[in-house]
PDB file of C-alpha atoms in Angstrom:
ATOM      1  CA  MET A   1      22.415  16.231 -12.771  1.00  0.00           C
ATOM      2  CA  VAL A   2      19.554  13.781 -12.326  1.00  0.00           C
ATOM      3  CA  ARG A   3      17.636  14.816  -9.237  1.00  0.00           C
ATOM      4  CA  ILE A   4      15.844  12.428  -6.892  1.00  0.00           C
ATOM      5  CA  ARG A   5      12.404  13.549  -5.748  1.00  0.00           C
ATOM      6  CA  VAL A   6      11.680  12.334  -2.211  1.00  0.00           C
ATOM      7  CA  LEU A   7       8.505  12.642  -0.144  1.00  0.00           C
ATOM      8  CA  VAL A   8       8.810  12.200   3.638  1.00  0.00           C
ATOM      9  CA  VAL A   9       5.542  10.975   5.186  1.00  0.00           C
ATOM     10  CA  ASP A  10       5.482  11.243   8.968  1.00  0.00           C
ATOM     11  CA  ASP A  11       2.962  12.735  11.403  1.00  0.00           C
ATOM     12  CA  HIS A  12       5.728  13.757  13.821  1.00  0.00           C
ATOM     13  CA  ARG A  13       6.303  17.239  12.442  1.00  0.00           C
ATOM     14  CA  ILE A  14       9.689  17.911  14.029  1.00  0.00           C
ATOM     15  CA  PHE A  15      11.124  14.612  12.800  1.00  0.00           C
ATOM     16  CA  ALA A  16       9.685  15.076   9.299  1.00  0.00           C
ATOM     17  CA  GLU A  17      10.968  18.627   8.975  1.00  0.00           C
ATOM     18  CA  SER A  18      14.407  17.716  10.344  1.00  0.00           C
ATOM     19  CA  LEU A  19      14.767  14.778   7.984  1.00  0.00           C
ATOM     20  CA  ALA A  20      13.521  16.798   5.026  1.00  0.00           C
ATOM     21  CA  ALA A  21      16.015  19.566   5.801  1.00  0.00           C
ATOM     22  CA  ALA A  22      18.900  17.093   6.048  1.00  0.00           C
ATOM     23  CA  LEU A  23      17.998  15.457   2.739  1.00  0.00           C
ATOM     24  CA  ALA A  24      17.496  18.822   1.038  1.00  0.00           C
ATOM     25  CA  ALA A  25      21.147  19.643   1.747  1.00  0.00           C
ATOM     26  CA  GLU A  26      22.127  16.977  -0.782  1.00  0.00           C
ATOM     27  CA  PRO A  27      22.760  18.502  -4.239  1.00  0.00           C
ATOM     28  CA  ASP A  28      20.815  15.817  -6.110  1.00  0.00           C
ATOM     29  CA  VAL A  29      17.766  15.537  -3.804  1.00  0.00           C
ATOM     30  CA  ASP A  30      14.496  17.476  -3.919  1.00  0.00           C
ATOM     31  CA  VAL A  31      12.382  16.762  -0.857  1.00  0.00           C
ATOM     32  CA  SER A  32       8.892  17.514   0.414  1.00  0.00           C
ATOM     33  CA  ALA A  33       7.023  16.390   3.526  1.00  0.00           C
ATOM     34  CA  ALA A  34       3.472  15.235   4.263  1.00  0.00           C
ATOM     35  CA  GLY A  35       1.952  14.747   7.704  1.00  0.00           C
ATOM     36  CA  SER A  36      -0.563  11.974   6.944  1.00  0.00           C
ATOM     37  CA  GLY A  37      -1.487   9.280   4.466  1.00  0.00           C
ATOM     38  CA  PRO A  38      -4.214  11.325   2.747  1.00  0.00           C
ATOM     39  CA  ALA A  39      -1.855  14.324   2.532  1.00  0.00           C
ATOM     40  CA  ALA A  40       0.786  12.087   0.939  1.00  0.00           C
ATOM     41  CA  LEU A  41      -1.712  10.816  -1.630  1.00  0.00           C
ATOM     42  CA  ARG A  42      -2.672  14.381  -2.504  1.00  0.00           C
ATOM     43  CA  CYS A  43       1.000  15.263  -2.989  1.00  0.00           C
ATOM     44  CA  LEU A  44       1.497  12.223  -5.226  1.00  0.00           C
ATOM     45  CA  GLU A  45      -1.588  12.934  -7.309  1.00  0.00           C
ATOM     46  CA  ARG A  46      -0.744  16.616  -7.698  1.00  0.00           C
ATOM     47  CA  ALA A  47       2.841  15.832  -8.692  1.00  0.00           C
ATOM     48  CA  ALA A  48       1.722  13.225 -11.212  1.00  0.00           C
ATOM     49  CA  SER A  49      -0.773  15.644 -12.782  1.00  0.00           C
ATOM     50  CA  GLU A  50       2.027  18.189 -13.170  1.00  0.00           C
ATOM     51  CA  GLY A  51       4.431  15.672 -14.710  1.00  0.00           C
ATOM     52  CA  ARG A  52       6.875  15.664 -11.797  1.00  0.00           C
ATOM     53  CA  ARG A  53       6.333  12.337 -10.066  1.00  0.00           C
ATOM     54  CA  TYR A  54       8.109  11.440  -6.854  1.00  0.00           C
ATOM     55  CA  ASP A  55      10.810   8.786  -7.038  1.00  0.00           C
ATOM     56  CA  VAL A  56      10.958   7.632  -3.401  1.00  0.00           C
ATOM     57  CA  LEU A  57       8.615   7.790  -0.409  1.00  0.00           C
ATOM     58  CA  LEU A  58      10.008   7.571   3.114  1.00  0.00           C
ATOM     59  CA  VAL A  59       7.058   6.392   5.199  1.00  0.00           C
ATOM     60  CA  ASP A  60       6.747   6.188   8.982  1.00  0.00           C
ATOM     61  CA  ALA A  61       5.808   2.625   9.927  1.00  0.00           C
ATOM     62  CA  ASP A  62       3.632   3.984  12.743  1.00  0.00           C
ATOM     63  CA  LEU A  63       1.916   6.646  10.701  1.00  0.00           C
ATOM     64  CA  GLY A  64      -1.283   7.678  12.441  1.00  0.00           C
ATOM     65  CA  GLY A  65      -0.242   6.211  15.779  1.00  0.00           C
ATOM     66  CA  SER A  66      -2.552   3.197  15.390  1.00  0.00           C
ATOM     67  CA  ALA A  67      -1.783  -0.468  15.262  1.00  0.00           C
ATOM     68  CA  PRO A  68      -1.839  -1.748  11.689  1.00  0.00           C
ATOM     69  CA  GLY A  69      -4.959  -3.532  10.593  1.00  0.00           C
ATOM     70  CA  VAL A  70      -7.541  -1.362  12.318  1.00  0.00           C
ATOM     71  CA  ARG A  71      -9.111  -0.170   9.079  1.00  0.00           C
ATOM     72  CA  ALA A  72      -8.711  -0.547   5.347  1.00  0.00           C
ATOM     73  CA  ALA A  73      -5.265  -1.512   4.066  1.00  0.00           C
ATOM     74  CA  VAL A  74      -5.363   0.809   1.098  1.00  0.00           C
ATOM     75  CA  PRO A  75      -6.542   4.364   0.491  1.00  0.00           C
ATOM     76  CA  VAL A  76     -10.296   4.530   0.028  1.00  0.00           C
ATOM     77  CA  ARG A  77     -11.269   6.782  -2.841  1.00  0.00           C
ATOM     78  CA  ASP A  78     -14.735   7.397  -1.465  1.00  0.00           C
ATOM     79  CA  GLY A  79     -15.173  10.982  -0.344  1.00  0.00           C
ATOM     80  CA  THR A  80     -16.796   9.906   2.907  1.00  0.00           C
ATOM     81  CA  GLU A  81     -13.843   7.859   4.189  1.00  0.00           C
ATOM     82  CA  ASP A  82     -10.157   8.574   4.677  1.00  0.00           C
ATOM     83  CA  GLY A  83      -9.286   4.874   4.699  1.00  0.00           C
ATOM     84  CA  LEU A  84      -5.664   5.242   5.783  1.00  0.00           C
ATOM     85  CA  VAL A  85      -4.232   4.376   9.153  1.00  0.00           C
ATOM     86  CA  ASP A  86      -0.650   3.174   9.267  1.00  0.00           C
ATOM     87  CA  GLY A  87       2.451   3.302   7.135  1.00  0.00           C
ATOM     88  CA  ILE A  88       2.108  -0.221   5.784  1.00  0.00           C
ATOM     89  CA  SER A  89      -1.427   0.607   4.651  1.00  0.00           C
ATOM     90  CA  LEU A  90      -0.060   3.580   2.758  1.00  0.00           C
ATOM     91  CA  VAL A  91       2.583   1.389   1.111  1.00  0.00           C
ATOM     92  CA  ALA A  92      -0.120  -0.904  -0.283  1.00  0.00           C
ATOM     93  CA  GLY A  93      -2.205   2.013  -1.525  1.00  0.00           C
ATOM     94  CA  VAL A  94       0.651   3.833  -3.233  1.00  0.00           C
ATOM     95  CA  ARG A  95       1.928   0.672  -4.888  1.00  0.00           C
ATOM     96  CA  SER A  96      -1.547   0.092  -6.310  1.00  0.00           C
ATOM     97  CA  ALA A  97      -1.911   3.661  -7.564  1.00  0.00           C
ATOM     98  CA  GLN A  98       1.683   4.445  -8.619  1.00  0.00           C
ATOM     99  CA  PRO A  99       3.739   1.245  -8.929  1.00  0.00           C
ATOM    100  CA  GLY A 100       6.790   3.142 -10.188  1.00  0.00           C
ATOM    101  CA  VAL A 101       7.324   4.866  -6.840  1.00  0.00           C
ATOM    102  CA  ARG A 102       9.873   3.192  -4.557  1.00  0.00           C
ATOM    103  CA  ILE A 103       8.964   3.110  -0.866  1.00  0.00           C
ATOM    104  CA  VAL A 104      11.190   2.833   2.194  1.00  0.00           C
ATOM    105  CA  VAL A 105       9.584   2.306   5.600  1.00  0.00           C
ATOM    106  CA  LEU A 106      11.187   4.105   8.556  1.00  0.00           C
ATOM    107  CA  ALA A 107      10.722   2.266  11.851  1.00  0.00           C
ATOM    108  CA  GLU A 108      11.319   3.056  15.513  1.00  0.00           C
ATOM    109  CA  LYS A 109      12.281  -0.567  16.229  1.00  0.00           C
ATOM    110  CA  ASP A 110      13.045  -3.804  14.435  1.00  0.00           C
ATOM    111  CA  ASP A 111       9.954  -5.928  13.890  1.00  0.00           C
ATOM    112  CA  PRO A 112      10.371  -8.920  11.538  1.00  0.00           C
ATOM    113  CA  ARG A 113       6.656  -9.495  11.108  1.00  0.00           C
ATOM    114  CA  ARG A 114       5.874  -5.905  10.195  1.00  0.00           C
ATOM    115  CA  ALA A 115       8.958  -5.672   8.003  1.00  0.00           C
ATOM    116  CA  ALA A 116       7.734  -8.742   6.104  1.00  0.00           C
ATOM    117  CA  LEU A 117       4.283  -7.181   5.791  1.00  0.00           C
ATOM    118  CA  ALA A 118       5.867  -3.995   4.434  1.00  0.00           C
ATOM    119  CA  LEU A 119       7.784  -5.951   1.796  1.00  0.00           C
ATOM    120  CA  GLN A 120       4.659  -7.897   0.859  1.00  0.00           C
ATOM    121  CA  ALA A 121       2.761  -4.607   0.516  1.00  0.00           C
ATOM    122  CA  GLY A 122       5.391  -3.370  -1.919  1.00  0.00           C
ATOM    123  CA  ALA A 123       8.061  -1.600   0.122  1.00  0.00           C
ATOM    124  CA  SER A 124      11.651  -1.819  -1.078  1.00  0.00           C
ATOM    125  CA  GLY A 125      13.250  -1.251   2.289  1.00  0.00           C
ATOM    126  CA  TRP A 126      12.869  -1.179   6.078  1.00  0.00           C
ATOM    127  CA  VAL A 127      15.253   1.193   7.840  1.00  0.00           C
ATOM    128  CA  ALA A 128      15.663   2.321  11.440  1.00  0.00           C
ATOM    129  CA  LYS A 129      14.653   5.928  12.052  1.00  0.00           C
ATOM    130  CA  ASP A 130      17.889   6.547  13.912  1.00  0.00           C
ATOM    131  CA  CYS A 131      20.140   5.344  11.090  1.00  0.00           C
ATOM    132  CA  SER A 132      22.765   7.732   9.772  1.00  0.00           C
ATOM    133  CA  LEU A 133      21.995  10.113   6.935  1.00  0.00           C
ATOM    134  CA  SER A 134      24.640   8.438   4.772  1.00  0.00           C
ATOM    135  CA  ARG A 135      22.989   5.050   5.354  1.00  0.00           C
ATOM    136  CA  LEU A 136      19.578   6.443   4.438  1.00  0.00           C
ATOM    137  CA  LEU A 137      20.938   8.039   1.278  1.00  0.00           C
ATOM    138  CA  ASN A 138      22.529   4.740   0.291  1.00  0.00           C
ATOM    139  CA  VAL A 139      19.165   3.042   0.743  1.00  0.00           C
ATOM    140  CA  ILE A 140      17.350   5.721  -1.279  1.00  0.00           C
ATOM    141  CA  ARG A 141      19.783   5.373  -4.155  1.00  0.00           C
ATOM    142  CA  GLY A 142      19.765   1.593  -3.828  1.00  0.00           C
ATOM    143  CA  VAL A 143      16.008   1.151  -4.109  1.00  0.00           C
ATOM    144  CA  LEU A 144      16.094   3.235  -7.292  1.00  0.00           C
ATOM    145  CA  ARG A 145      18.369   0.494  -8.657  1.00  0.00           C
ATOM    146  CA  ASP A 146      15.663  -2.033  -7.676  1.00  0.00           C
ATOM    147  CA  GLU A 147      17.572  -3.198  -4.606  1.00  0.00           C
ATOM    148  CA  THR A 148      15.791  -4.347  -1.438  1.00  0.00           C
ATOM    149  CA  HIS A 149      17.250  -3.109   1.841  1.00  0.00           C
ATOM    150  CA  LEU A 150      16.813  -4.659   5.291  1.00  0.00           C
ATOM    151  CA  PRO A 151      18.937  -4.393   8.440  1.00  0.00           C
ATOM    152  CA  PRO A 152      21.224  -7.478   8.511  1.00  0.00           C
ATOM    153  CA  ALA A 153      19.925  -8.417  11.964  1.00  0.00           C
ATOM    154  CA  LEU A 154      16.395  -8.712  10.556  1.00  0.00           C
ATOM    155  CA  LEU A 155      17.168 -10.661   7.406  1.00  0.00           C
ATOM    156  CA  THR A 156      16.823 -14.220   8.728  1.00  0.00           C
ATOM    157  CA  ALA A 157      13.637 -13.500  10.682  1.00  0.00           C
ATOM    158  CA  VAL A 158      12.028 -11.656   7.752  1.00  0.00           C
ATOM    159  CA  LEU A 159      12.839 -14.518   5.372  1.00  0.00           C
ATOM    160  CA  ARG A 160      11.224 -16.899   7.866  1.00  0.00           C
ATOM    161  CA  GLU A 161       8.094 -14.709   7.932  1.00  0.00           C
ATOM    162  CA  LEU A 162       7.955 -14.562   4.138  1.00  0.00           C
ATOM    163  CA  THR A 163       8.372 -18.339   3.865  1.00  0.00           C
ATOM    164  CA  ALA A 164       5.495 -18.866   6.297  1.00  0.00           C
ATOM    165  CA  ALA A 165       3.373 -16.444   4.281  1.00  0.00           C
ATOM    166  CA  ARG A 166       3.965 -18.445   1.098  1.00  0.00           C
ATOM    167  CA  LYS A 167       2.631 -21.558   2.817  1.00  0.00           C
ATOM    168  CA  HIS A 168      -0.655 -19.730   3.338  1.00  0.00           C
ATOM    169  CA  ARG A 169      -0.968 -18.832  -0.338  1.00  0.00           C
ATOM    170  CA  THR A 170      -2.469 -22.137  -1.466  1.00  0.00           C
ATOM    171  CA  GLU A 171      -5.271 -21.863   1.088  1.00  0.00           C
ATOM    172  CA  SER A 172      -5.834 -18.228   0.120  1.00  0.00           C
ATOM    173  CA  GLU A 173      -6.137 -19.179  -3.543  1.00  0.00           C
ATOM    174  CA  ARG A 174      -8.686 -21.870  -2.685  1.00  0.00           C
ATOM    175  CA  LEU A 175     -10.820 -19.364  -0.773  1.00  0.00           C
ATOM    176  CA  VAL A 176     -10.699 -16.811  -3.596  1.00  0.00           C
ATOM    177  CA  GLU A 177     -11.786 -19.500  -6.068  1.00  0.00           C
ATOM    178  CA  SER A 178     -14.959 -19.961  -3.982  1.00  0.00           C
ATOM    179  CA  LEU A 179     -16.118 -16.450  -4.940  1.00  0.00           C
ATOM    180  CA  THR A 180     -18.529 -15.793  -7.782  1.00  0.00           C
ATOM    181  CA  PRO A 181     -17.212 -13.770 -10.765  1.00  0.00           C
ATOM    182  CA  ARG A 182     -18.995 -10.664  -9.451  1.00  0.00           C
ATOM    183  CA  GLU A 183     -17.584 -11.153  -5.957  1.00  0.00           C
ATOM    184  CA  ARG A 184     -14.078 -11.511  -7.422  1.00  0.00           C
ATOM    185  CA  GLU A 185     -14.584  -8.243  -9.295  1.00  0.00           C
ATOM    186  CA  VAL A 186     -15.697  -6.548  -6.070  1.00  0.00           C
ATOM    187  CA  LEU A 187     -12.650  -8.008  -4.297  1.00  0.00           C
ATOM    188  CA  ARG A 188     -10.367  -6.592  -7.010  1.00  0.00           C
ATOM    189  CA  CYS A 189     -12.017  -3.201  -6.446  1.00  0.00           C
ATOM    190  CA  MET A 190     -11.297  -3.538  -2.730  1.00  0.00           C
ATOM    191  CA  VAL A 191      -7.647  -4.349  -3.510  1.00  0.00           C
ATOM    192  CA  ALA A 192      -7.533  -1.204  -5.657  1.00  0.00           C
ATOM    193  CA  GLY A 193      -8.698   0.842  -2.677  1.00  0.00           C
ATOM    194  CA  LEU A 194     -12.224   1.634  -3.833  1.00  0.00           C
ATOM    195  CA  GLY A 195     -14.860   2.249  -1.182  1.00  0.00           C
ATOM    196  CA  ARG A 196     -18.455   1.089  -1.398  1.00  0.00           C
ATOM    197  CA  LYS A 197     -19.725   4.186  -3.194  1.00  0.00           C
ATOM    198  CA  ALA A 198     -16.909   4.082  -5.750  1.00  0.00           C
ATOM    199  CA  VAL A 199     -17.464   0.365  -6.378  1.00  0.00           C
ATOM    200  CA  ALA A 200     -21.187   0.976  -6.883  1.00  0.00           C
ATOM    201  CA  GLU A 201     -20.519   3.716  -9.432  1.00  0.00           C
ATOM    202  CA  ARG A 202     -17.917   1.647 -11.226  1.00  0.00           C
ATOM    203  CA  LEU A 203     -20.003  -1.513 -11.530  1.00  0.00           C
ATOM    204  CA  TYR A 204     -23.365   0.265 -11.977  1.00  0.00           C
ATOM    205  CA  LEU A 205     -24.775  -1.309  -8.831  1.00  0.00           C
ATOM    206  CA  SER A 206     -26.597   0.143  -5.861  1.00  0.00           C
ATOM    207  CA  PRO A 207     -24.539   0.766  -2.700  1.00  0.00           C
ATOM    208  CA  HIS A 208     -26.797  -1.733  -0.928  1.00  0.00           C
ATOM    209  CA  THR A 209     -25.957  -4.438  -3.489  1.00  0.00           C
ATOM    210  CA  VAL A 210     -22.261  -3.653  -3.199  1.00  0.00           C
ATOM    211  CA  ARG A 211     -22.495  -3.881   0.576  1.00  0.00           C
ATOM    212  CA  THR A 212     -24.073  -7.328   0.228  1.00  0.00           C
ATOM    213  CA  HIS A 213     -21.324  -8.450  -2.153  1.00  0.00           C
ATOM    214  CA  MET A 214     -18.640  -7.151   0.217  1.00  0.00           C
ATOM    215  CA  GLN A 215     -20.235  -8.966   3.153  1.00  0.00           C
ATOM    216  CA  ASN A 216     -20.370 -12.156   1.080  1.00  0.00           C
ATOM    217  CA  VAL A 217     -16.708 -11.737   0.150  1.00  0.00           C
ATOM    218  CA  LEU A 218     -15.703 -11.368   3.801  1.00  0.00           C
ATOM    219  CA  GLY A 219     -17.825 -14.345   4.786  1.00  0.00           C
ATOM    220  CA  LYS A 220     -16.480 -16.673   2.093  1.00  0.00           C
ATOM    221  CA  LEU A 221     -12.898 -15.642   2.790  1.00  0.00           C
ATOM    222  CA  GLY A 222     -13.444 -16.162   6.521  1.00  0.00           C
ATOM    223  CA  VAL A 223     -12.273 -12.692   7.519  1.00  0.00           C
ATOM    224  CA  HIS A 224     -13.839  -9.789   9.385  1.00  0.00           C
ATOM    225  CA  SER A 225     -12.360  -6.671   7.796  1.00  0.00           C
ATOM    226  CA  THR A 226     -11.448  -5.125   4.474  1.00  0.00           C
ATOM    227  CA  LEU A 227      -7.820  -5.131   5.593  1.00  0.00           C
ATOM    228  CA  ALA A 228      -7.827  -8.886   6.103  1.00  0.00           C
ATOM    229  CA  ALA A 229      -9.668  -9.490   2.810  1.00  0.00           C
ATOM    230  CA  VAL A 230      -7.155  -7.393   0.885  1.00  0.00           C
ATOM    231  CA  ALA A 231      -4.227  -9.118   2.600  1.00  0.00           C
ATOM    232  CA  LEU A 232      -5.655 -12.553   1.751  1.00  0.00           C
ATOM    233  CA  ALA A 233      -6.342 -11.466  -1.830  1.00  0.00           C
ATOM    234  CA  ARG A 234      -2.762 -10.282  -2.240  1.00  0.00           C
ATOM    235  CA  ARG A 235      -1.457 -13.594  -0.874  1.00  0.00           C
ATOM    236  CA  ALA A 236      -3.578 -15.333  -3.502  1.00  0.00           C
ATOM    237  CA  GLY A 237      -2.138 -13.146  -6.236  1.00  0.00           C
ATOM    238  CA  VAL A 238      -5.305 -11.103  -6.807  1.00  0.00           C
ATOM    239  CA  GLY A 239      -4.413  -7.740  -8.303  1.00  0.00           C
ATOM    240  CA  PRO A 240      -6.365  -4.474  -8.267  1.00  0.00           C
ATOM    241  CA  VAL A 241      -9.047  -3.737 -10.812  1.00  0.00           C
ATOM    242  CA  ASP A 242      -7.942  -1.554 -13.721  1.00  0.00           C
ATOM    243  CA  LEU A 243      -8.817   1.980 -12.619  1.00  0.00           C
ATOM    244  CA  GLY A 244      -9.912   3.077 -16.069  1.00  0.00           C
ATOM    245  CA  PRO A 245     -13.357   4.476 -16.942  1.00  0.00           C
ATOM    246  CA  PRO A 246     -16.181   3.137 -14.711  1.00  0.00           C
ATOM    247  CA  GLY A 247     -18.181   0.148 -15.824  1.00  0.00           C
ATOM    248  CA  ARG A 248     -15.385  -1.711 -17.582  1.00  0.00           C
ATOM    249  CA  ILE A 249     -16.577  -5.178 -16.612  1.00  0.00           C
ATOM    250  CA  GLY A 250     -15.337  -8.347 -18.194  1.00  0.00           C
ATOM    251  CA  PRO A 251     -17.783 -10.525 -20.148  1.00  0.00           C
ATOM    252  CA  GLU A 252     -17.874 -13.152 -17.407  1.00  0.00           C
ATOM    253  CA  GLU A 253     -19.285 -10.568 -14.980  1.00  0.00           C
ATOM    254  CA  SER A 254     -21.701  -8.789 -17.306  1.00  0.00           C
ATOM    255  CA  ASN A 255     -24.614 -11.102 -16.573  1.00  0.00           C
ATOM    256  CA  SER A 256     -23.993 -11.591 -12.860  1.00  0.00           C
ATOM    257  CA  ALA A 257     -25.369  -9.527 -10.019  1.00  0.00           C
TER     258      ALA A 257
END
């Protein structure tokens, strides 16, 4: 029997434990729980290092209890920052680090805008927390077949949100094109979830220089936070930097500072 490895990520302990217990009763499901974004990332990294990757994450949309967009949209791999706030932020970070993992967002209420943001970040589904266990299991198995799951009542509104987002892409691409090659490389590092210290080490720059580049990126993109810069970059189709050995800089960037 092929078993499905599921990780429940929710900072409401009773809910997480109850859901994990219900899923664990299924003969083909192995389930674990994590109480925060950083804890979830540690579980994912540990599992990957042991050759037993998770198949599906069930992520609380309101993870951390903060409104989305307060801090960075992806996990910051700089030991001085946790970098994770809400469930949608975690979706973006996990999809950057482990694109093979399918993610379903569990929500207290229907919210077309946030559901669209979750799909844009890489989620495969948006499901009500109070849905039946059979419905949730159908969604889990469905996303493993590359299906996308949304409540029927949300479908039209989410499609409208996604259509509006596409209209913004051309403007986003124009803004990204205004960046220098080095600034684009720094932006790709930001999309990958690297903090200032990690970017400095990777590009062999001082933290002060990286800070200047990041400030220039925000200024040229017309945004005020890393979250907004990453969101704009994703709309423009900017992917994360390859997280291979540090210092792997393309020839166009090698002579820029």
